[in-house]
Amino acid sequence: MSFFIYKIKNFEEHKKNIIDLIYKIPLNPKSDKSGEERISHTDWNLSDELRKDYIDYIHKHILKDFSKEFIKFLKTHTLTVNRLWFQVYRKNDFHGFHTHPDTNFANILYLKLPNKNVITKFKLPNDENINIDVTEGDIVTFPAFYIHQSPVNTNDEEKIVVSFNSNSFYNTL
């Protein structure tokens, strides 16, 4: 499996609702001293105790259909989502190359995508660079060990994604 791209049904209905719910979370920028990331707003490092209504909304309106399609694609039985978080990239924000440990798949839901220059970039273990073609309303799923980054947002318009990790298994019992 390389990449699975799912187009969210009725995306325009959901886009504004999810973004509004994201902005109910207190502004929480994240950057590190090593210069590997600068993100204007995220809940990655906020307590799970904090109410995150956008997560409930996504589970209710998007993840059920996504899970059915992904399970069918994998020819497997189960998909579990074990973490969701959002990231808002304003001008000059970025996230350096990284992987997602302790999970099978990483997933990115594109809520706002100002242009193709800020689509996630991938570097496979053999150093092959892969570009994907996605638009707002797509969820891209890929093996979590794929090295990827969010390039510098050079646009005045923000990029907003919701990321999540997931696991799947095939059970013959």
mmCIF file of C-alpha atoms in Angstrom:
data_model
loop_
_atom_site.group_PDB
_atom_site.id
_atom_site.type_symbol
_atom_site.label_atom_id
_atom_site.label_comp_id
_atom_site.label_asym_id
_atom_site.label_seq_id
_atom_site.Cartn_x
_atom_site.Cartn_y
_atom_site.Cartn_z
ATOM 1 C CA MET A 1 0.000 0.000 0.000
ATOM 2 C CA SER A 2 1.285 3.421 -0.834
ATOM 3 C CA PHE A 3 -1.465 5.979 -0.365
ATOM 4 C CA PHE A 4 -5.220 5.869 0.058
ATOM 5 C CA ILE A 5 -7.141 9.065 -0.709
ATOM 6 C CA TYR A 6 -10.706 9.433 0.496
ATOM 7 C CA LYS A 7 -12.944 12.291 -0.639
ATOM 8 C CA ILE A 8 -15.200 13.465 2.183
ATOM 9 C CA LYS A 9 -18.866 13.393 1.251
ATOM 10 C CA ASN A 10 -20.604 16.782 1.537
ATOM 11 C CA PHE A 11 -17.301 18.380 2.516
ATOM 12 C CA GLU A 12 -18.445 21.976 2.104
ATOM 13 C CA GLU A 13 -21.159 21.345 4.722
ATOM 14 C CA HIS A 14 -18.558 20.144 7.207
ATOM 15 C CA LYS A 15 -15.629 22.483 6.510
ATOM 16 C CA LYS A 16 -16.970 25.599 8.250
ATOM 17 C CA ASN A 17 -18.330 23.614 11.208
ATOM 18 C CA ILE A 18 -15.000 21.900 11.865
ATOM 19 C CA ILE A 19 -12.967 25.112 11.507
ATOM 20 C CA ASP A 20 -15.343 26.956 13.851
ATOM 21 C CA LEU A 21 -14.956 24.173 16.422
ATOM 22 C CA ILE A 22 -11.161 24.234 16.063
ATOM 23 C CA TYR A 23 -11.100 27.959 16.807
ATOM 24 C CA LYS A 24 -13.042 27.384 20.046
ATOM 25 C CA ILE A 25 -9.799 25.881 21.380
ATOM 26 C CA PRO A 26 -7.570 28.559 22.955
ATOM 27 C CA LEU A 27 -4.776 29.686 20.637
ATOM 28 C CA ASN A 28 -1.817 27.365 21.173
ATOM 29 C CA PRO A 29 1.250 27.937 18.980
ATOM 30 C CA LYS A 30 3.950 25.257 18.892
ATOM 31 C CA SER A 31 7.570 25.570 17.886
ATOM 32 C CA ASP A 32 10.771 23.929 18.935
ATOM 33 C CA LYS A 33 14.243 25.272 19.612
ATOM 34 C CA SER A 34 15.804 23.048 16.954
ATOM 35 C CA GLY A 35 13.827 24.789 14.220
ATOM 36 C CA GLU A 36 12.017 21.638 13.119
ATOM 37 C CA GLU A 37 8.542 23.146 13.359
ATOM 38 C CA ARG A 38 6.544 26.306 13.711
ATOM 39 C CA ILE A 39 2.777 25.882 13.909
ATOM 40 C CA SER A 40 0.483 28.815 14.714
ATOM 41 C CA HIS A 41 -2.250 26.772 16.395
ATOM 42 C CA THR A 42 -2.531 23.112 17.407
ATOM 43 C CA ASP A 43 -3.967 20.936 20.129
ATOM 44 C CA TRP A 44 -1.247 18.287 19.799
ATOM 45 C CA ASN A 45 0.228 19.114 23.189
ATOM 46 C CA LEU A 46 -2.988 20.064 25.010
ATOM 47 C CA SER A 47 -4.523 17.858 27.662
ATOM 48 C CA ASP A 48 -7.042 15.232 26.667
ATOM 49 C CA GLU A 49 -9.148 16.697 29.476
ATOM 50 C CA LEU A 50 -9.764 19.787 27.316
ATOM 51 C CA ARG A 51 -13.086 19.669 25.495
ATOM 52 C CA LYS A 52 -12.423 19.199 21.773
ATOM 53 C CA ASP A 53 -15.813 19.272 20.065
ATOM 54 C CA TYR A 54 -14.299 19.097 16.591
ATOM 55 C CA ILE A 55 -13.174 15.524 17.364
ATOM 56 C CA ASP A 56 -16.719 14.427 18.192
ATOM 57 C CA TYR A 57 -17.952 16.141 15.023
ATOM 58 C CA ILE A 58 -15.385 14.370 12.825
ATOM 59 C CA HIS A 59 -16.146 10.990 14.407
ATOM 60 C CA LYS A 60 -19.871 11.474 13.888
ATOM 61 C CA HIS A 61 -19.888 12.966 10.385
ATOM 62 C CA ILE A 62 -16.738 11.757 8.623
ATOM 63 C CA LEU A 63 -14.860 8.846 10.192
ATOM 64 C CA LYS A 64 -17.658 6.276 9.907
ATOM 65 C CA ASP A 65 -17.753 6.527 6.093
ATOM 66 C CA PHE A 66 -13.986 6.890 5.841
ATOM 67 C CA SER A 67 -13.454 3.752 7.972
ATOM 68 C CA LYS A 68 -15.856 1.678 5.853
ATOM 69 C CA GLU A 69 -14.037 2.651 2.650
ATOM 70 C CA PHE A 70 -10.569 2.141 4.083
ATOM 71 C CA ILE A 71 -11.463 -1.286 5.506
ATOM 72 C CA LYS A 72 -12.823 -2.254 2.092
ATOM 73 C CA PHE A 73 -9.637 -0.969 0.418
ATOM 74 C CA LEU A 74 -7.394 -2.954 2.805
ATOM 75 C CA LYS A 75 -9.629 -6.037 2.745
ATOM 76 C CA THR A 76 -9.404 -6.121 6.516
ATOM 77 C CA HIS A 77 -11.884 -6.229 9.386
ATOM 78 C CA THR A 78 -11.115 -3.415 11.773
ATOM 79 C CA LEU A 79 -9.883 0.152 11.858
ATOM 80 C CA THR A 80 -9.265 1.995 15.094
ATOM 81 C CA VAL A 81 -8.447 5.671 15.368
ATOM 82 C CA ASN A 82 -6.168 6.283 18.320
ATOM 83 C CA ARG A 83 -5.396 10.014 18.189
ATOM 84 C CA LEU A 84 -6.691 13.150 16.418
ATOM 85 C CA TRP A 85 -5.178 16.643 16.424
ATOM 86 C CA PHE A 86 -5.327 19.753 14.267
ATOM 87 C CA GLN A 87 -2.640 22.051 12.932
ATOM 88 C CA VAL A 88 -3.062 25.584 11.588
ATOM 89 C CA TYR A 89 -0.164 26.753 9.448
ATOM 90 C CA ARG A 90 -0.091 30.504 8.886
ATOM 91 C CA LYS A 91 2.453 32.314 6.726
ATOM 92 C CA ASN A 92 5.990 30.942 7.295
ATOM 93 C CA ASP A 93 4.774 28.011 9.438
ATOM 94 C CA PHE A 94 6.035 24.486 8.706
ATOM 95 C CA HIS A 95 6.596 21.031 10.184
ATOM 96 C CA GLY A 96 9.897 19.295 9.390
ATOM 97 C CA PHE A 97 10.367 15.713 8.271
ATOM 98 C CA HIS A 98 9.009 13.166 10.762
ATOM 99 C CA THR A 99 7.215 9.826 11.118
ATOM 100 C CA HIS A 100 4.434 8.579 13.400
ATOM 101 C CA PRO A 101 5.713 5.836 15.736
ATOM 102 C CA ASP A 102 3.593 3.173 17.432
ATOM 103 C CA THR A 103 0.815 3.136 14.826
ATOM 104 C CA ASN A 104 0.138 1.482 11.454
ATOM 105 C CA PHE A 105 -1.201 4.453 9.505
ATOM 106 C CA ALA A 106 -1.003 8.226 9.542
ATOM 107 C CA ASN A 107 -3.878 10.227 8.083
ATOM 108 C CA ILE A 108 -4.242 13.859 7.046
ATOM 109 C CA LEU A 109 -7.586 15.553 6.470
ATOM 110 C CA TYR A 110 -7.125 18.724 4.404
ATOM 111 C CA LEU A 111 -9.576 21.398 5.621
ATOM 112 C CA LYS A 112 -7.946 24.459 4.062
ATOM 113 C CA LEU A 113 -5.325 24.214 1.370
ATOM 114 C CA PRO A 114 -4.362 27.583 -0.128
ATOM 115 C CA ASN A 115 -2.468 25.976 -3.029
ATOM 116 C CA LYS A 116 -0.555 22.884 -4.139
ATOM 117 C CA ASN A 117 2.769 24.207 -2.778
ATOM 118 C CA VAL A 118 1.780 23.374 0.809
ATOM 119 C CA ILE A 119 0.638 19.791 0.238
ATOM 120 C CA THR A 120 2.487 17.313 2.471
ATOM 121 C CA LYS A 121 5.801 16.132 1.000
ATOM 122 C CA PHE A 122 6.964 12.528 1.362
ATOM 123 C CA LYS A 123 10.359 10.867 1.363
ATOM 124 C CA LEU A 124 10.251 7.070 1.256
ATOM 125 C CA PRO A 125 12.863 4.921 3.026
ATOM 126 C CA ASN A 126 14.817 4.578 -0.257
ATOM 127 C CA ASP A 127 15.005 8.432 -0.410
ATOM 128 C CA GLU A 128 12.465 8.538 -3.226
ATOM 129 C CA ASN A 129 10.439 11.767 -3.065
ATOM 130 C CA ILE A 130 6.721 11.329 -3.614
ATOM 131 C CA ASN A 131 4.219 14.056 -4.385
ATOM 132 C CA ILE A 132 0.530 13.426 -3.903
ATOM 133 C CA ASP A 133 -2.387 15.180 -5.563
ATOM 134 C CA VAL A 134 -4.992 16.152 -2.981
ATOM 135 C CA THR A 135 -7.514 18.928 -2.550
ATOM 136 C CA GLU A 136 -9.545 20.333 0.320
ATOM 137 C CA GLY A 137 -11.880 17.660 1.607
ATOM 138 C CA ASP A 138 -9.475 14.770 1.021
ATOM 139 C CA ILE A 139 -8.076 12.435 3.644
ATOM 140 C CA VAL A 140 -4.758 10.892 2.654
ATOM 141 C CA THR A 141 -3.722 7.722 4.487
ATOM 142 C CA PHE A 142 -0.235 6.245 4.352
ATOM 143 C CA PRO A 143 2.026 3.883 6.312
ATOM 144 C CA ALA A 144 3.086 5.721 9.454
ATOM 145 C CA PHE A 145 6.779 5.015 8.864
ATOM 146 C CA TYR A 146 6.754 7.157 5.700
ATOM 147 C CA ILE A 147 8.865 10.246 6.319
ATOM 148 C CA HIS A 148 6.839 13.382 5.604
ATOM 149 C CA GLN A 149 6.744 17.126 6.184
ATOM 150 C CA SER A 150 4.500 20.135 5.859
ATOM 151 C CA PRO A 151 6.538 22.572 3.762
ATOM 152 C CA VAL A 152 6.786 26.269 4.634
ATOM 153 C CA ASN A 153 3.495 28.036 4.009
ATOM 154 C CA THR A 154 4.497 31.018 1.880
ATOM 155 C CA ASN A 155 0.857 32.077 1.436
ATOM 156 C CA ASP A 156 -1.063 34.757 3.299
ATOM 157 C CA GLU A 157 -3.918 32.254 3.659
ATOM 158 C CA GLU A 158 -3.651 29.570 6.329
ATOM 159 C CA LYS A 159 -3.433 25.836 5.752
ATOM 160 C CA ILE A 160 -5.531 23.774 8.192
ATOM 161 C CA VAL A 161 -5.296 20.012 8.594
ATOM 162 C CA VAL A 162 -6.614 17.448 11.024
ATOM 163 C CA SER A 163 -4.248 14.530 11.462
ATOM 164 C CA PHE A 164 -4.937 11.197 13.068
ATOM 165 C CA ASN A 165 -3.282 7.861 13.634
ATOM 166 C CA SER A 166 -5.026 4.577 12.974
ATOM 167 C CA ASN A 167 -4.474 0.846 13.212
ATOM 168 C CA SER A 168 -5.994 -2.014 11.297
ATOM 169 C CA PHE A 169 -5.819 -5.748 11.671
ATOM 170 C CA TYR A 170 -7.096 -8.824 9.933
ATOM 171 C CA ASN A 171 -8.600 -11.446 12.186
ATOM 172 C CA THR A 172 -9.461 -14.937 10.919
ATOM 173 C CA LEU A 173 -11.003 -16.118 14.186
#
